[in-house]
């Protein structure tokens, strides 16, 4: 099964061949609400590029007394330290109160943290703001991707959720562009203004989120089956309760919840209490660690230090390169994520990592050559291969990875499983960000050899453990690790129940909006009708 899934989904047969989503206003509404959650990930990208850009701004350096070594590492890692504090709590809140209220709580803390960061008078004040930003971000990062993947129209899920993580590039481009412009401001506002702008995406989310729909999967899981049905009919069925796709989705969700309750998958220990769950958890933790120790964090957060190793010390040049790099990464990540169903998650991850290994070896060789000869040509090649390396990283790890770790988890465990991935990622990132500037300052280009070796191990891990998941619904993908027979049985049950619902709805007297009875499998009616 390591080579790919042995079973394919068939939900696309339930969508009319002449279906064009852009012709339906309700799907435009759904796209708007989905983009609102993607905005949260843009905020993550903004923050990452903001840290990189600030290290190049003279007034930020002088206001914080030119932080170096462990202090600089702490400034880069403190947000992830903050997020580690919220990761155990966020899934409990998410499962209890829903995705929307989780995002509202997270954005409240992020707005406060960003304001503290922008008004900082010293390093400790700045660290406190960033720590609160990270704590609130832990709630958002738990709920935002789940909402996107659970709310999307089925045929859109792979493209939107696959490219979700690449939208950090939009935030990164904005931060890199803004810090490039404010470099020429002769005051502390050169860094305070970009820091203050960080409140905008969270404020927009906070103001609009409760006007949109809740995740139908969470509604189903929390026993609100009628609301889940209403959401599916309104958006996925465009108001048509007889839509065969809606009937199939509803029954598949209901059957999936029933199976998960039979297996008693509700507690943290459920992540490890069966062979399928242990395999999921191992893959998620492996991907989290691999994404952080593949060399990208070295380039992303400490670009200024990397550029210094090839004697690019002019600050406007560093800022311009940072902007170009983030734009290039976004294009690579978005393109790969958008086509994740066409090429497959496994193939994209393997191709991405193979190219990363090749390009980082070239970075290592050219850096060594530059260190020995100070050849301008060798320095230019280092820069070229850094661009190619980060583009290759964006293809797989900035796009497909988050889609993969989110979709392989069962519905009842999705929030906790995502937190397991997040805590593995944040822990690795904290260690990575704290040690990178120290090791880079001590070892210089020789530190790159460590990542060359690690990428060989990562490539072997991907080849032997990552399973292909394309072509399946969210429920079928989550069931895949329990065996192909389980997926086939889920599809069969959903088909049979959906057909029974369809026949019952056709034969029953129509007195209002009909929906499948959660208890009896028959039809009951509500007095109100969809607008």
PDB file of C-alpha atoms in Angstrom, residues 60-232:
ATOM      1  CA  UNK A  60      14.888  47.397  14.511  1.00  0.00           C
ATOM      2  CA  UNK A  61      18.510  46.326  14.989  1.00  0.00           C
ATOM      3  CA  UNK A  62      19.393  49.476  16.931  1.00  0.00           C
ATOM      4  CA  UNK A  63      16.168  49.534  19.025  1.00  0.00           C
ATOM      5  CA  UNK A  64      16.865  45.987  20.199  1.00  0.00           C
ATOM      6  CA  UNK A  65      20.645  46.447  20.490  1.00  0.00           C
ATOM      7  CA  UNK A  66      21.693  44.271  17.556  1.00  0.00           C
ATOM      8  CA  UNK A  67      20.488  40.849  18.771  1.00  0.00           C
ATOM      9  CA  UNK A  68      22.846  37.986  17.934  1.00  0.00           C
ATOM     10  CA  UNK A  69      23.208  34.272  18.585  1.00  0.00           C
ATOM     11  CA  UNK A  70      20.812  32.835  21.158  1.00  0.00           C
ATOM     12  CA  UNK A  71      18.875  36.130  21.502  1.00  0.00           C
ATOM     13  CA  UNK A  72      18.239  36.225  17.786  1.00  0.00           C
ATOM     14  CA  UNK A  73      17.293  32.552  17.902  1.00  0.00           C
ATOM     15  CA  UNK A  74      14.803  33.245  20.706  1.00  0.00           C
ATOM     16  CA  UNK A  75      13.252  36.127  18.752  1.00  0.00           C
ATOM     17  CA  UNK A  76      12.706  33.742  15.846  1.00  0.00           C
ATOM     18  CA  UNK A  77      11.446  30.856  17.985  1.00  0.00           C
ATOM     19  CA  UNK A  78       9.293  32.616  20.609  1.00  0.00           C
ATOM     20  CA  UNK A  79       6.094  32.550  18.562  1.00  0.00           C
ATOM     21  CA  UNK A  80       6.371  28.783  18.171  1.00  0.00           C
ATOM     22  CA  UNK A  81       7.066  28.482  21.893  1.00  0.00           C
ATOM     23  CA  UNK A  82       3.794  30.368  22.452  1.00  0.00           C
ATOM     24  CA  UNK A  83       1.934  28.108  20.041  1.00  0.00           C
ATOM     25  CA  UNK A  84       3.197  25.046  21.928  1.00  0.00           C
ATOM     26  CA  UNK A  85       1.263  26.291  24.966  1.00  0.00           C
ATOM     27  CA  UNK A  86      -2.050  26.400  23.107  1.00  0.00           C
ATOM     28  CA  UNK A  87      -1.707  23.195  21.100  1.00  0.00           C
ATOM     29  CA  UNK A  88      -2.979  20.862  23.886  1.00  0.00           C
ATOM     30  CA  UNK A  89      -5.920  23.200  24.632  1.00  0.00           C
ATOM     31  CA  UNK A  90      -6.969  24.242  21.119  1.00  0.00           C
ATOM     32  CA  UNK A  91      -8.395  20.873  19.969  1.00  0.00           C
ATOM     33  CA  UNK A  92     -10.479  20.558  23.141  1.00  0.00           C
ATOM     34  CA  UNK A  93     -12.010  23.983  22.508  1.00  0.00           C
ATOM     35  CA  UNK A  94     -12.340  23.217  18.792  1.00  0.00           C
ATOM     36  CA  UNK A  95     -14.203  19.946  19.387  1.00  0.00           C
ATOM     37  CA  UNK A  96     -16.412  21.432  22.099  1.00  0.00           C
ATOM     38  CA  UNK A  97     -17.370  24.825  20.648  1.00  0.00           C
ATOM     39  CA  UNK A  98     -16.781  24.415  16.906  1.00  0.00           C
ATOM     40  CA  UNK A  99     -14.421  25.797  14.293  1.00  0.00           C
ATOM     41  CA  UNK A 100     -15.851  29.332  14.118  1.00  0.00           C
ATOM     42  CA  UNK A 101     -15.649  30.091  17.844  1.00  0.00           C
ATOM     43  CA  UNK A 102     -12.131  28.663  17.967  1.00  0.00           C
ATOM     44  CA  UNK A 103     -11.012  31.083  15.257  1.00  0.00           C
ATOM     45  CA  UNK A 104     -12.697  33.976  17.081  1.00  0.00           C
ATOM     46  CA  UNK A 105     -10.809  33.197  20.287  1.00  0.00           C
ATOM     47  CA  UNK A 106      -7.530  32.822  18.410  1.00  0.00           C
ATOM     48  CA  UNK A 107      -7.914  36.066  16.471  1.00  0.00           C
ATOM     49  CA  UNK A 108      -8.676  37.989  19.672  1.00  0.00           C
ATOM     50  CA  UNK A 109      -5.340  36.933  21.154  1.00  0.00           C
ATOM     51  CA  UNK A 110      -3.496  37.488  17.881  1.00  0.00           C
ATOM     52  CA  UNK A 111      -4.797  41.064  17.572  1.00  0.00           C
ATOM     53  CA  UNK A 112      -3.668  41.786  21.143  1.00  0.00           C
ATOM     54  CA  UNK A 113      -0.262  40.171  20.562  1.00  0.00           C
ATOM     55  CA  UNK A 114       0.339  42.072  17.329  1.00  0.00           C
ATOM     56  CA  UNK A 115      -0.520  45.366  19.059  1.00  0.00           C
ATOM     57  CA  UNK A 116       1.930  44.599  21.889  1.00  0.00           C
ATOM     58  CA  UNK A 117       4.625  43.677  19.367  1.00  0.00           C
ATOM     59  CA  UNK A 118       4.181  46.921  17.433  1.00  0.00           C
ATOM     60  CA  UNK A 119       4.373  49.050  20.596  1.00  0.00           C
ATOM     61  CA  UNK A 120       7.386  47.256  22.125  1.00  0.00           C
ATOM     62  CA  UNK A 121       9.971  49.404  23.905  1.00  0.00           C
ATOM     63  CA  UNK A 122      12.454  46.613  24.634  1.00  0.00           C
ATOM     64  CA  UNK A 123      13.249  43.027  23.741  1.00  0.00           C
ATOM     65  CA  UNK A 124      11.183  41.471  26.548  1.00  0.00           C
ATOM     66  CA  UNK A 125       8.111  43.491  25.567  1.00  0.00           C
ATOM     67  CA  UNK A 126       8.577  42.423  21.955  1.00  0.00           C
ATOM     68  CA  UNK A 127       8.999  38.794  23.020  1.00  0.00           C
ATOM     69  CA  UNK A 128       5.791  38.947  25.098  1.00  0.00           C
ATOM     70  CA  UNK A 129       3.761  40.215  22.132  1.00  0.00           C
ATOM     71  CA  UNK A 130       5.145  37.518  19.853  1.00  0.00           C
ATOM     72  CA  UNK A 131       4.503  34.823  22.449  1.00  0.00           C
ATOM     73  CA  UNK A 132       0.820  35.864  22.705  1.00  0.00           C
ATOM     74  CA  UNK A 133       0.651  35.949  18.907  1.00  0.00           C
ATOM     75  CA  UNK A 134       1.863  32.362  18.862  1.00  0.00           C
ATOM     76  CA  UNK A 135      -0.557  31.264  21.584  1.00  0.00           C
ATOM     77  CA  UNK A 136      -3.540  32.684  19.706  1.00  0.00           C
ATOM     78  CA  UNK A 137      -2.180  31.390  16.432  1.00  0.00           C
ATOM     79  CA  UNK A 138      -2.259  27.869  17.867  1.00  0.00           C
ATOM     80  CA  UNK A 139      -6.070  28.105  18.058  1.00  0.00           C
ATOM     81  CA  UNK A 140      -6.344  29.510  14.538  1.00  0.00           C
ATOM     82  CA  UNK A 141      -3.932  27.003  13.058  1.00  0.00           C
ATOM     83  CA  UNK A 142      -5.986  24.194  14.568  1.00  0.00           C
ATOM     84  CA  UNK A 143      -9.347  25.416  13.242  1.00  0.00           C
ATOM     85  CA  UNK A 144      -8.592  27.226   9.960  1.00  0.00           C
ATOM     86  CA  UNK A 145      -7.305  24.257   7.888  1.00  0.00           C
ATOM     87  CA  UNK A 146      -9.975  21.955   9.319  1.00  0.00           C
ATOM     88  CA  UNK A 147     -12.694  24.400   8.320  1.00  0.00           C
ATOM     89  CA  UNK A 148     -11.305  24.702   4.792  1.00  0.00           C
ATOM     90  CA  UNK A 149     -11.023  20.963   4.229  1.00  0.00           C
ATOM     91  CA  UNK A 150     -14.404  20.171   5.835  1.00  0.00           C
ATOM     92  CA  UNK A 151     -16.406  22.937   4.166  1.00  0.00           C
ATOM     93  CA  UNK A 152     -15.126  22.808   0.574  1.00  0.00           C
ATOM     94  CA  UNK A 153     -17.222  21.478  -2.285  1.00  0.00           C
ATOM     95  CA  UNK A 154     -15.869  17.901  -2.784  1.00  0.00           C
ATOM     96  CA  UNK A 155     -14.321  18.444  -6.213  1.00  0.00           C
ATOM     97  CA  UNK A 156     -12.657  21.650  -4.955  1.00  0.00           C
ATOM     98  CA  UNK A 157     -11.110  20.156  -1.818  1.00  0.00           C
ATOM     99  CA  UNK A 158      -7.842  18.953  -3.331  1.00  0.00           C
ATOM    100  CA  UNK A 159      -7.168  22.274  -5.092  1.00  0.00           C
ATOM    101  CA  UNK A 160      -8.187  24.651  -2.290  1.00  0.00           C
ATOM    102  CA  UNK A 161      -6.928  22.624   0.668  1.00  0.00           C
ATOM    103  CA  UNK A 162      -3.848  21.570  -1.309  1.00  0.00           C
ATOM    104  CA  UNK A 163      -2.900  25.175  -1.990  1.00  0.00           C
ATOM    105  CA  UNK A 164      -4.055  26.399   1.477  1.00  0.00           C
ATOM    106  CA  UNK A 165      -0.628  26.319   3.056  1.00  0.00           C
ATOM    107  CA  UNK A 166       0.974  28.022   0.053  1.00  0.00           C
ATOM    108  CA  UNK A 167      -1.122  31.107   0.836  1.00  0.00           C
ATOM    109  CA  UNK A 168       1.417  31.875   3.516  1.00  0.00           C
ATOM    110  CA  UNK A 169       3.224  33.208   0.433  1.00  0.00           C
ATOM    111  CA  UNK A 170       0.674  36.007   0.011  1.00  0.00           C
ATOM    112  CA  UNK A 171       1.349  37.156   3.564  1.00  0.00           C
ATOM    113  CA  UNK A 172       5.078  36.730   3.031  1.00  0.00           C
ATOM    114  CA  UNK A 173       5.008  38.845  -0.137  1.00  0.00           C
ATOM    115  CA  UNK A 174       3.114  41.617   1.674  1.00  0.00           C
ATOM    116  CA  UNK A 175       5.519  41.584   4.619  1.00  0.00           C
ATOM    117  CA  UNK A 176       8.607  41.452   2.417  1.00  0.00           C
ATOM    118  CA  UNK A 177       7.285  44.280   0.230  1.00  0.00           C
ATOM    119  CA  UNK A 178       6.304  46.417   3.213  1.00  0.00           C
ATOM    120  CA  UNK A 179       9.642  45.997   5.010  1.00  0.00           C
ATOM    121  CA  UNK A 180      11.392  46.770   1.720  1.00  0.00           C
ATOM    122  CA  UNK A 181       9.458  50.058   1.520  1.00  0.00           C
ATOM    123  CA  UNK A 182       9.764  51.039   5.190  1.00  0.00           C
ATOM    124  CA  UNK A 183      13.532  50.499   5.087  1.00  0.00           C
ATOM    125  CA  UNK A 184      13.755  54.070   3.842  1.00  0.00           C
ATOM    126  CA  UNK A 185      11.798  55.478   6.828  1.00  0.00           C
ATOM    127  CA  UNK A 186      14.220  57.198   9.190  1.00  0.00           C
ATOM    128  CA  UNK A 187      12.527  56.194  12.448  1.00  0.00           C
ATOM    129  CA  UNK A 188      11.313  53.224  14.499  1.00  0.00           C
ATOM    130  CA  UNK A 189       8.153  53.258  12.399  1.00  0.00           C
ATOM    131  CA  UNK A 190      10.211  51.452   9.765  1.00  0.00           C
ATOM    132  CA  UNK A 191       9.543  48.276  11.788  1.00  0.00           C
ATOM    133  CA  UNK A 192       6.548  49.322  13.909  1.00  0.00           C
ATOM    134  CA  UNK A 193       4.345  49.960  10.865  1.00  0.00           C
ATOM    135  CA  UNK A 194       4.808  46.460   9.369  1.00  0.00           C
ATOM    136  CA  UNK A 195       4.266  44.995  12.852  1.00  0.00           C
ATOM    137  CA  UNK A 196       1.042  46.968  13.261  1.00  0.00           C
ATOM    138  CA  UNK A 197      -0.304  45.904   9.860  1.00  0.00           C
ATOM    139  CA  UNK A 198      -0.250  42.341  11.207  1.00  0.00           C
ATOM    140  CA  UNK A 199      -3.531  43.003  13.061  1.00  0.00           C
ATOM    141  CA  UNK A 200      -5.507  43.451   9.809  1.00  0.00           C
ATOM    142  CA  UNK A 201      -6.131  39.826   8.683  1.00  0.00           C
ATOM    143  CA  UNK A 202      -7.099  38.755  12.207  1.00  0.00           C
ATOM    144  CA  UNK A 203      -9.450  41.737  12.556  1.00  0.00           C
ATOM    145  CA  UNK A 204     -11.172  40.914   9.255  1.00  0.00           C
ATOM    146  CA  UNK A 205     -11.626  37.295  10.335  1.00  0.00           C
ATOM    147  CA  UNK A 206     -12.987  38.306  13.731  1.00  0.00           C
ATOM    148  CA  UNK A 207     -15.573  40.685  12.257  1.00  0.00           C
ATOM    149  CA  UNK A 208     -16.954  38.318   9.591  1.00  0.00           C
ATOM    150  CA  UNK A 209     -16.542  34.768  10.848  1.00  0.00           C
ATOM    151  CA  UNK A 210     -19.842  34.339  12.701  1.00  0.00           C
ATOM    152  CA  UNK A 211     -21.876  35.352   9.652  1.00  0.00           C
ATOM    153  CA  UNK A 212     -20.668  32.267   7.760  1.00  0.00           C
ATOM    154  CA  UNK A 213     -21.486  28.552   8.008  1.00  0.00           C
ATOM    155  CA  UNK A 214     -20.094  26.104  10.538  1.00  0.00           C
ATOM    156  CA  UNK A 215     -18.340  22.935   9.383  1.00  0.00           C
ATOM    157  CA  UNK A 216     -20.971  20.309   8.448  1.00  0.00           C
ATOM    158  CA  UNK A 217     -18.576  17.610   9.701  1.00  0.00           C
ATOM    159  CA  UNK A 218     -18.355  19.201  13.140  1.00  0.00           C
ATOM    160  CA  UNK A 219     -22.137  19.652  13.212  1.00  0.00           C
ATOM    161  CA  UNK A 220     -22.585  15.964  12.374  1.00  0.00           C
ATOM    162  CA  UNK A 221     -20.034  14.927  14.991  1.00  0.00           C
ATOM    163  CA  UNK A 222     -21.684  17.061  17.687  1.00  0.00           C
ATOM    164  CA  UNK A 223     -25.126  15.549  17.001  1.00  0.00           C
ATOM    165  CA  UNK A 224     -26.553  18.485  15.039  1.00  0.00           C
ATOM    166  CA  UNK A 225     -27.432  16.403  11.976  1.00  0.00           C
ATOM    167  CA  UNK A 226     -30.255  18.677  10.816  1.00  0.00           C
ATOM    168  CA  UNK A 227     -27.918  21.683  10.718  1.00  0.00           C
ATOM    169  CA  UNK A 228     -25.297  19.609   8.892  1.00  0.00           C
ATOM    170  CA  UNK A 229     -27.957  18.620   6.339  1.00  0.00           C
ATOM    171  CA  UNK A 230     -29.100  22.233   5.931  1.00  0.00           C
ATOM    172  CA  UNK A 231     -25.515  23.387   5.319  1.00  0.00           C
ATOM    173  CA  UNK A 232     -24.885  20.688   2.716  1.00  0.00           C
TER     174      UNK A 232
END
